[in-house]
Coordinates of C-alpha atoms in Angstrom, one line a residue:
M1 CA 1.7 22.5 48.5
L2 CA 3.3 18.8 49.4
K3 CA 3.0 18.3 45.2
R4 CA 4.4 22.4 44.9
E5 CA 7.3 21.5 47.0
G6 CA 7.9 18.5 45.6
K7 CA 8.6 20.8 42.6
A8 CA 11.5 22.4 45.0
R9 CA 15.4 21.6 43.8
P10 CA 16.6 19.9 46.9
Y11 CA 20.0 20.7 48.2
T12 CA 21.8 20.2 51.7
K13 CA 23.3 23.9 52.0
A14 CA 22.7 26.9 50.8
L15 CA 23.8 28.4 47.3
D16 CA 25.2 31.7 48.5
G17 CA 25.5 32.5 44.5
G18 CA 24.1 31.2 41.2
W19 CA 20.3 32.0 41.1
G20 CA 20.4 33.1 44.3
W21 CA 21.6 36.5 42.5
M22 CA 18.0 36.9 40.8
I23 CA 16.3 36.8 44.1
V24 CA 18.4 39.9 45.1
F25 CA 17.6 41.6 42.3
H26 CA 13.9 40.6 42.8
F27 CA 14.1 41.7 46.7
F28 CA 16.1 44.9 45.4
L29 CA 13.2 46.2 43.2
V30 CA 10.6 44.8 46.0
N31 CA 12.7 47.4 48.5
V32 CA 12.6 50.3 45.6
F33 CA 8.6 49.7 44.8
V34 CA 7.4 48.6 48.4
I35 CA 9.3 50.4 51.1
G36 CA 10.4 53.2 48.9
M37 CA 6.8 54.4 48.2
F38 CA 5.9 53.3 52.0
K39 CA 8.5 56.5 52.2
T40 CA 7.5 58.8 49.5
F41 CA 3.9 58.6 51.4
A42 CA 5.2 62.0 53.9
I43 CA 4.8 63.9 50.7
F44 CA 1.3 62.5 50.5
F45 CA 0.9 62.8 54.4
V46 CA 1.0 66.7 54.1
V47 CA -1.2 66.5 50.5
F48 CA -4.3 64.5 52.3
Q49 CA -3.8 66.6 55.5
E50 CA -4.7 70.2 52.6
E51 CA -7.4 68.4 50.2
F52 CA -9.3 66.2 53.1
E53 CA -8.8 68.8 55.8
G54 CA -8.2 66.4 58.3
T55 CA -5.7 66.3 61.7
S56 CA -2.3 65.0 61.6
E57 CA -3.8 62.2 63.6
Q58 CA -6.7 61.2 61.5
T59 CA -4.4 61.5 58.3
G60 CA -1.7 59.4 59.9
W61 CA -3.8 56.3 60.4
I62 CA -4.0 55.6 56.8
G63 CA 0.2 55.4 56.9
S64 CA -0.7 53.8 60.2
I65 CA -3.0 50.9 58.4
M66 CA -0.5 50.7 55.8
T67 CA 2.6 49.5 57.8
S68 CA 1.1 48.0 60.6
L69 CA -0.6 45.2 58.0
S70 CA 2.8 44.8 56.2
Y71 CA 3.8 43.1 59.2
S72 CA 1.1 41.7 61.2
A73 CA -0.1 39.5 58.4
G74 CA 3.1 37.6 58.8
P75 CA 1.0 34.5 59.9
L76 CA -1.4 34.8 57.1
V77 CA 1.3 35.1 54.7
A78 CA 3.0 32.3 56.2
V79 CA 0.1 29.9 55.6
I80 CA -0.8 31.1 51.9
S81 CA 3.4 30.8 50.9
D82 CA 3.1 27.1 52.4
I83 CA 0.3 26.3 50.0
Y84 CA 0.6 28.2 47.2
G85 CA 4.3 28.9 47.3
E86 CA 6.2 32.1 47.1
K87 CA 6.2 33.1 43.9
T88 CA 2.2 33.4 43.7
A89 CA 1.9 34.8 46.7
S90 CA 4.3 37.7 45.8
I91 CA 2.2 38.0 42.5
L92 CA -0.9 38.5 44.5
G93 CA 0.8 40.6 46.5
A94 CA 1.6 43.0 43.5
L95 CA -1.7 42.9 42.5
L96 CA -2.9 44.1 45.5
I97 CA -0.7 47.1 46.0
T98 CA -1.3 48.0 42.1
G99 CA -5.2 48.2 42.9
G100 CA -4.8 49.8 46.4
Y101 CA -3.2 52.9 45.0
V102 CA -4.9 53.0 41.7
I103 CA -8.5 52.9 43.3
S104 CA -7.0 55.8 46.1
S105 CA -7.4 57.5 42.9
W106 CA -11.2 57.8 43.4
A107 CA -10.5 58.8 47.3
T108 CA -13.0 61.4 49.1
S109 CA -12.3 61.1 52.2
I110 CA -9.6 59.7 54.7
P111 CA -11.7 56.5 55.5
F112 CA -11.7 55.4 52.0
L113 CA -7.8 55.9 51.9
C114 CA -7.7 54.0 55.3
V115 CA -9.1 51.2 53.3
T116 CA -7.7 52.0 49.5
M117 CA -4.1 52.9 50.7
G118 CA -4.1 51.2 54.1
L119 CA -5.6 48.1 53.8
L120 CA -4.6 46.7 50.5
P121 CA -1.0 48.3 49.6
G122 CA -0.2 47.0 53.3
L123 CA -1.6 43.3 52.9
G124 CA -0.1 43.0 49.1
S125 CA 3.8 44.9 50.8
A126 CA 3.2 41.5 53.6
L127 CA 2.7 39.2 50.7
V128 CA 5.4 41.0 48.4
Y129 CA 8.5 41.4 50.9
Q130 CA 7.7 38.3 53.6
A131 CA 8.3 35.9 50.5
A132 CA 11.0 37.8 49.1
V133 CA 12.8 37.7 52.6
V134 CA 12.1 34.0 53.1
V135 CA 13.4 32.6 49.6
M136 CA 16.7 34.7 50.0
S137 CA 17.5 33.5 53.3
K138 CA 16.9 29.4 51.9
Y139 CA 19.7 30.7 49.3
F140 CA 22.2 32.4 51.2
K141 CA 23.6 31.6 54.3
K142 CA 27.2 33.0 54.6
R143 CA 26.8 36.2 52.1
L144 CA 23.4 36.7 53.7
A145 CA 24.0 40.2 55.8
L146 CA 25.4 41.5 52.5
C147 CA 23.2 39.7 50.1
T148 CA 20.5 41.7 52.2
A149 CA 22.1 44.8 52.5
I150 CA 22.5 45.5 48.4
A151 CA 18.4 44.5 48.4
R152 CA 18.1 46.9 50.9
S153 CA 20.1 49.6 49.5
G154 CA 16.9 49.9 46.6
V155 CA 15.4 52.0 49.3
G156 CA 18.1 54.3 48.5
L157 CA 16.4 55.3 45.2
T158 CA 13.7 57.3 47.3
F159 CA 16.4 59.8 46.5
L160 CA 14.4 59.1 42.7
L161 CA 11.0 58.5 43.8
A162 CA 10.8 61.3 46.5
P163 CA 11.1 64.2 43.5
F164 CA 9.4 62.3 41.2
T165 CA 6.3 61.9 43.1
K166 CA 6.0 65.3 43.8
A167 CA 6.7 66.2 40.1
M168 CA 3.9 63.9 39.4
I169 CA 2.1 65.8 41.7
D170 CA 2.6 68.9 40.9
L171 CA 1.9 68.0 36.9
Y172 CA -1.4 65.5 37.8
D173 CA -2.1 66.0 41.0
W174 CA -2.0 63.7 43.1
T175 CA -4.6 61.4 41.8
G176 CA -3.0 61.1 38.6
A177 CA 0.4 60.3 41.4
L178 CA -1.4 57.3 42.7
V179 CA -1.9 55.8 39.1
L180 CA 1.3 56.1 38.5
L181 CA 3.0 54.9 41.3
G182 CA 0.3 51.8 41.1
A183 CA 1.7 51.0 37.6
I184 CA 5.0 51.3 38.3
A185 CA 4.4 48.7 41.3
L186 CA 2.5 46.0 38.9
N187 CA 6.6 45.7 37.9
L188 CA 6.8 43.5 40.9
V189 CA 4.8 40.5 38.5
P190 CA 7.3 39.7 36.1
S191 CA 10.1 40.3 38.4
S192 CA 8.1 37.5 41.3
M193 CA 8.4 34.8 38.7
L194 CA 12.6 35.0 39.4
L195 CA 11.6 33.3 42.6
R196 CA 12.7 29.8 41.7
P197 CA 11.4 27.3 45.0
I198 CA 14.3 25.5 46.2
R199 CA 14.4 22.6 49.6
I200 CA 17.1 22.8 51.6
T201 CA 17.5 19.2 53.6
S202 CA 19.3 18.6 56.5
E203 CA 21.0 15.0 56.7
S204 CA 18.5 14.4 59.9
N205 CA 15.5 13.8 57.6
S206 CA 17.3 10.0 56.9
D207 CA 17.7 9.5 60.9
I208 CA 13.5 10.2 60.9
K209 CA 13.0 7.4 58.2
D210 CA 15.4 5.2 59.4
Q211 CA 12.4 5.2 62.9
G212 CA 10.3 3.7 60.6
G213 CA 7.5 1.8 62.1
S214 CA 8.1 3.6 65.9
L215 CA 5.5 6.4 64.6
S216 CA 1.8 5.9 65.0
A217 CA -0.9 7.0 63.0
S218 CA -1.1 10.1 64.7
G219 CA 2.6 10.4 63.4
A220 CA 1.9 14.2 61.0
E221 CA 1.2 16.1 64.5
A222 CA 4.2 14.2 66.1
V223 CA 6.7 15.4 63.8
C224 CA 6.0 18.3 62.3
G225 CA 4.9 19.5 66.1
T226 CA 9.2 19.8 66.2
E227 CA 11.0 22.9 65.7
T228 CA 10.8 22.7 61.9
S229 CA 9.3 25.6 59.1
H230 CA 8.5 23.1 55.9
C231 CA 8.1 20.5 58.0
A232 CA 5.2 18.9 55.3
E233 CA 8.2 19.1 52.8
T234 CA 11.1 17.5 54.7
Q235 CA 9.5 15.4 56.2
E236 CA 5.9 13.9 55.1
P237 CA 7.5 11.1 53.1
S238 CA 9.0 9.6 56.0
I239 CA 5.8 10.1 57.6
R240 CA 4.3 8.3 55.1
D241 CA 6.6 5.7 54.7
S242 CA 6.8 5.0 58.2
A243 CA 2.8 4.7 58.4
V244 CA 2.8 2.0 55.0
Q245 CA 5.4 0.5 57.3
K246 CA 3.5 0.2 60.2
A247 CA 0.4 -0.9 58.3
G248 CA 2.4 -3.5 57.2
Q249 CA 3.1 -4.9 60.9
P250 CA 1.6 -8.0 63.4
G251 CA -1.1 -6.1 65.0
T252 CA -2.6 -3.3 62.5
S253 CA -5.8 -3.9 62.7
L254 CA -6.5 -2.8 59.0
T255 CA -8.6 -5.7 57.6
D256 CA -10.0 -8.6 59.1
P257 CA -7.6 -10.0 62.4
Q258 CA -7.5 -13.6 61.1
N259 CA -6.4 -12.9 57.1
R260 CA -5.0 -9.0 57.4
N261 CA -1.2 -10.2 56.3
E262 CA -2.4 -12.0 53.6
E263 CA -4.9 -9.7 52.5
F264 CA -2.8 -6.8 52.6
I265 CA 0.6 -8.6 50.8
N266 CA -1.5 -10.1 48.1
G267 CA -5.1 -9.1 48.4
P268 CA -6.6 -6.3 45.1
N269 CA -7.0 -3.7 47.8
R270 CA -3.3 -3.6 48.3
R271 CA -2.9 -0.6 46.2
R272 CA -5.8 1.4 47.5
L273 CA -4.6 0.8 51.3
F274 CA -1.8 2.4 49.9
L275 CA -3.6 5.5 47.9
I276 CA -6.0 6.1 51.1
D277 CA -2.5 5.9 53.7
E278 CA -1.0 8.5 51.4
E279 CA -4.2 10.9 51.2
S280 CA -4.7 10.7 55.1
F281 CA -1.2 11.7 56.1
E282 CA -0.7 14.5 53.4
K283 CA -4.0 16.0 54.3
K284 CA -3.0 15.4 57.9
A285 CA 0.6 17.3 57.2
I286 CA -1.0 20.0 55.0
L287 CA -3.2 20.4 58.3
W288 CA -0.8 20.5 61.2
S289 CA 1.8 22.4 58.8
C290 CA -0.9 25.5 58.6
K291 CA -1.7 25.2 62.1
Q292 CA 1.8 25.8 63.1
K293 CA 2.4 28.8 60.6
F294 CA -1.0 30.3 61.6
C295 CA -0.2 30.2 65.5
G296 CA 3.1 29.1 65.9
I297 CA 2.6 28.4 70.0
S298 CA 5.9 26.4 70.2
L299 CA 7.9 29.9 69.5
L300 CA 6.0 31.0 72.5
K301 CA 8.4 29.2 74.3
N302 CA 11.6 30.2 73.0
P303 CA 13.5 33.4 74.6
F304 CA 15.1 34.3 71.5
F305 CA 11.7 35.1 69.7
Y306 CA 10.7 37.5 73.1
I307 CA 14.1 39.4 72.0
F308 CA 13.7 39.4 68.7
T309 CA 10.1 40.6 68.4
W310 CA 10.9 43.3 70.9
S311 CA 13.6 44.5 69.3
W312 CA 12.2 44.5 66.3
L313 CA 8.6 45.7 67.5
F314 CA 10.2 49.4 68.8
G315 CA 12.7 49.6 66.1
Q316 CA 9.9 49.6 63.7
L317 CA 8.0 51.7 65.6
A318 CA 10.9 54.4 66.3
Y319 CA 11.7 54.2 62.2
L320 CA 8.8 54.8 61.6
I321 CA 7.9 57.8 62.6
P322 CA 10.7 59.9 61.6
T323 CA 10.2 58.6 58.2
F324 CA 6.3 60.2 58.2
H325 CA 6.6 63.2 59.6
L326 CA 10.0 64.4 58.4
A327 CA 8.4 66.2 55.1
A328 CA 5.6 67.6 58.0
R329 CA 8.2 68.7 60.5
A330 CA 10.4 70.6 57.5
K331 CA 6.7 72.4 56.7
T332 CA 6.5 73.5 60.0
L333 CA 10.2 75.1 59.9
G334 CA 9.1 77.4 57.0
I335 CA 11.3 74.7 54.4
G336 CA 9.1 74.1 51.4
M337 CA 7.8 70.4 49.3
T338 CA 10.3 70.5 47.1
D339 CA 13.3 70.7 49.8
A340 CA 12.0 68.5 51.8
S341 CA 11.8 66.1 49.0
Y342 CA 15.8 66.5 49.3
L343 CA 16.1 65.2 52.7
I344 CA 14.1 62.5 51.7
S345 CA 16.1 61.7 48.6
V346 CA 19.1 62.4 50.9
A347 CA 18.6 60.1 53.4
G348 CA 17.8 57.5 51.1
I349 CA 21.0 57.8 49.3
T350 CA 22.8 57.7 52.8
E351 CA 20.9 54.9 54.3
S352 CA 21.4 52.8 50.5
V353 CA 25.8 53.2 51.3
S354 CA 25.2 52.8 54.8
Q355 CA 23.4 49.2 54.4
I356 CA 25.7 48.0 52.6
I357 CA 28.9 48.3 54.2
S358 CA 26.8 47.3 57.8
G359 CA 26.2 44.2 55.4
W360 CA 30.1 43.7 54.3
V361 CA 31.3 44.1 58.0
A362 CA 28.5 42.1 59.4
D363 CA 29.2 39.1 57.3
Q364 CA 33.1 39.4 57.9
N365 CA 32.0 37.9 61.6
W366 CA 34.7 39.9 64.0
I367 CA 32.3 39.9 66.4
R368 CA 28.6 38.6 66.5
K369 CA 25.6 40.4 64.4
Y370 CA 23.2 41.5 67.3
H371 CA 26.1 43.6 68.9
Y372 CA 26.3 45.9 65.6
Q373 CA 22.4 46.1 65.8
K374 CA 22.4 47.0 69.2
S375 CA 25.1 49.7 68.8
Y376 CA 22.7 51.4 65.6
L377 CA 19.7 51.2 67.3
I378 CA 21.5 53.2 70.2
L379 CA 23.1 55.4 68.1
C380 CA 19.7 56.1 66.0
G381 CA 18.3 57.1 69.4
I382 CA 20.8 59.0 70.7
T383 CA 20.1 61.1 67.1
N384 CA 16.4 60.9 67.2
L385 CA 16.4 62.7 70.7
L386 CA 18.7 65.4 69.3
A387 CA 16.7 66.2 66.3
P388 CA 14.2 68.8 68.1
L389 CA 17.9 71.0 67.6
A390 CA 17.8 71.0 64.2
T391 CA 15.6 74.0 63.3
T392 CA 16.9 75.0 59.8
F393 CA 17.2 73.6 56.8
P394 CA 21.1 72.8 57.2
L395 CA 20.9 71.3 60.6
L396 CA 17.9 68.9 59.4
M397 CA 19.8 68.1 56.8
T398 CA 22.8 67.0 59.1
Y399 CA 20.1 65.1 61.1
I400 CA 18.7 63.5 58.5
V401 CA 22.1 62.5 57.4
F402 CA 23.5 61.0 60.6
F403 CA 20.0 59.2 61.1
A404 CA 20.3 57.7 57.6
I405 CA 23.6 55.9 58.7
F406 CA 23.0 54.5 61.6
S407 CA 19.1 53.3 60.9
G408 CA 20.8 51.8 57.4
G409 CA 23.1 49.7 59.4
Y410 CA 20.2 48.7 61.4
M411 CA 18.0 47.7 58.4
A412 CA 20.9 46.0 57.3
L413 CA 20.8 43.1 59.8
I414 CA 17.6 42.7 60.6
I415 CA 17.3 39.6 58.4
S416 CA 20.9 38.0 59.4
V417 CA 19.8 38.9 63.3
L418 CA 16.4 37.1 62.7
V419 CA 18.2 34.0 61.2
D420 CA 20.9 33.9 63.5
L421 CA 18.8 33.8 66.6
S422 CA 16.1 31.4 64.8
G423 CA 17.5 28.9 62.8
P424 CA 16.9 29.2 58.9
S425 CA 14.2 26.3 59.2
I426 CA 11.1 28.6 61.0
V427 CA 12.4 31.9 59.5
H428 CA 8.7 31.8 58.2
R429 CA 6.9 31.2 61.3
F430 CA 9.7 33.4 63.4
M431 CA 9.2 36.5 61.2
G432 CA 5.4 35.9 60.9
L433 CA 4.4 35.8 64.6
A434 CA 6.9 38.4 65.7
G435 CA 5.5 40.9 62.4
F436 CA 2.2 40.2 63.4
F437 CA 2.8 41.6 67.0
T438 CA 5.2 44.6 65.4
G439 CA 2.3 45.4 63.2
I440 CA -0.1 45.4 65.9
A441 CA 2.0 47.7 67.9
I442 CA 2.7 50.0 64.9
L443 CA -0.7 50.3 64.4
S444 CA -0.7 52.7 67.0
G445 CA 2.8 54.6 66.5
P446 CA 2.1 57.7 63.4
P447 CA -1.3 58.8 64.8
I448 CA 0.1 58.5 68.8
A449 CA 3.0 61.0 67.3
G450 CA 0.0 63.2 65.4
W451 CA -1.7 63.7 68.3
L452 CA 1.6 64.9 70.2
Y453 CA 1.5 67.3 67.3
D454 CA -2.2 68.4 67.4
Y455 CA -1.8 68.9 71.4
T456 CA 1.6 70.6 71.2
Q457 CA 1.9 72.0 67.7
T458 CA 5.4 70.9 67.5
Y459 CA 6.9 67.5 65.9
T460 CA 9.5 67.7 68.7
G461 CA 7.2 65.3 70.4
S462 CA 7.2 62.9 67.9
F463 CA 10.8 62.7 68.1
Y464 CA 11.3 62.3 71.3
L465 CA 9.0 59.5 70.9
S466 CA 11.0 57.5 68.4
G467 CA 14.4 58.2 69.7
T468 CA 13.1 56.6 73.2
C469 CA 11.7 53.6 71.3
Y470 CA 15.1 53.3 69.5
L471 CA 16.9 53.0 73.3
V472 CA 14.3 50.9 75.0
S473 CA 15.0 48.6 71.1
S474 CA 18.6 48.1 72.1
V475 CA 17.8 46.6 75.6
S476 CA 16.3 43.0 74.4
L477 CA 19.1 42.5 72.7
F478 CA 21.2 42.6 76.1
F479 CA 19.4 39.6 77.2
V480 CA 20.9 37.2 74.6
P481 CA 23.9 35.4 76.2
L482 CA 21.5 34.7 78.8
A483 CA 18.9 33.1 76.4
E484 CA 21.8 31.1 75.0
R485 CA 23.3 29.8 78.4
W486 CA 18.9 28.8 79.3
K487 CA 19.6 27.2 75.3
S488 CA 23.0 25.2 76.3
R489 CA 21.3 24.2 79.4
V490 CA 18.2 22.5 77.9

């Protein structure tokens, strides 16, 4: 990991352009092929119900596992990215997505699909998505909201993917459609090559180096225990240097007490001691960094972590329910699958435009970004609570347009609000641990909504649940001023 980070070009501030636009392009493709395909699951949801004669609750577990893992695998993704790099993690994720879709074409039951279409693409999506988010947050600061919105607008290409998926199912059956989607996802392998590593260093690193001999033999733990995401990459040299300085100080028992200074300075073991020192501290830095990435215990003392996790958890839970059940809701109202795919297409186009406008407005910094997000969440909640009133195709289209406008604004600001609340240095850990809790909650979302349909024989309960979750999601953002006052006193 440390050798890999050594190849990363160091900068003192975000570039806000340059090669960063290639990262935005890759993230755009990720949203097209990953998030866009998640939305096409609404079509497969109906197909799988008919093919395997499963209930809404049983079929809902496929999409639930897939989406849940894309979040809950966050801490694991952080460790993999830290050791092998975001580029390698992204390539691995693309291969898992492709393999999952292709193997799913041989499915014989819903439990089979839970593994092949739930587990594999879910883990692959976590690797691809989180790697893109972290790299982009290093390249951009001033334009982060706009760049996120541009990249997220790739979800809007579901207006092509949804009818395309429906056409492929009609032509080649659902098995052939899954193989084709797997082949399309394979395009993420070459685009992952665009993830050129970059390292943002702060001037505080020089202050750490100046401390020299004040660091003890456990310096790796002491330094890496601070709120720094990439502690090994930015502080490891200072750890090693301080250890070497301390080794040469009087009182350091590296050799025989009477001859230690002379032997250390002039003896034949000098280089060997330096190499042993370097190796041991390198290993300590890697081990401690992985522990910090995977556990993120220090984040549990951060009030902003709870605020973001609460909002993200309920917001994503609410977002997935209408996404997965829209086509099924249309079918119960007597609307054909072709028209239902048009609803998904219109939602994709509207959401894309909304995200770009929302990102641009947020980057003007007229008000804090979390205020925009809070407003979008409340509007999404009200829209979904009114959704059961849409009982015809025109009314359903009206609902989906308004929902796409508000949800697009919300989705465009998630990463910007994340960076604002966490700080750019610990995005990996913040997103990883928050995603872990979010994924666990999301796991139960679609099955609960499916159970509501099985019990009531109507999808109105699902939309009521979604609207309630959106309103609950906005609550934590009202506590940001309190958290800021607490932070200023600490």
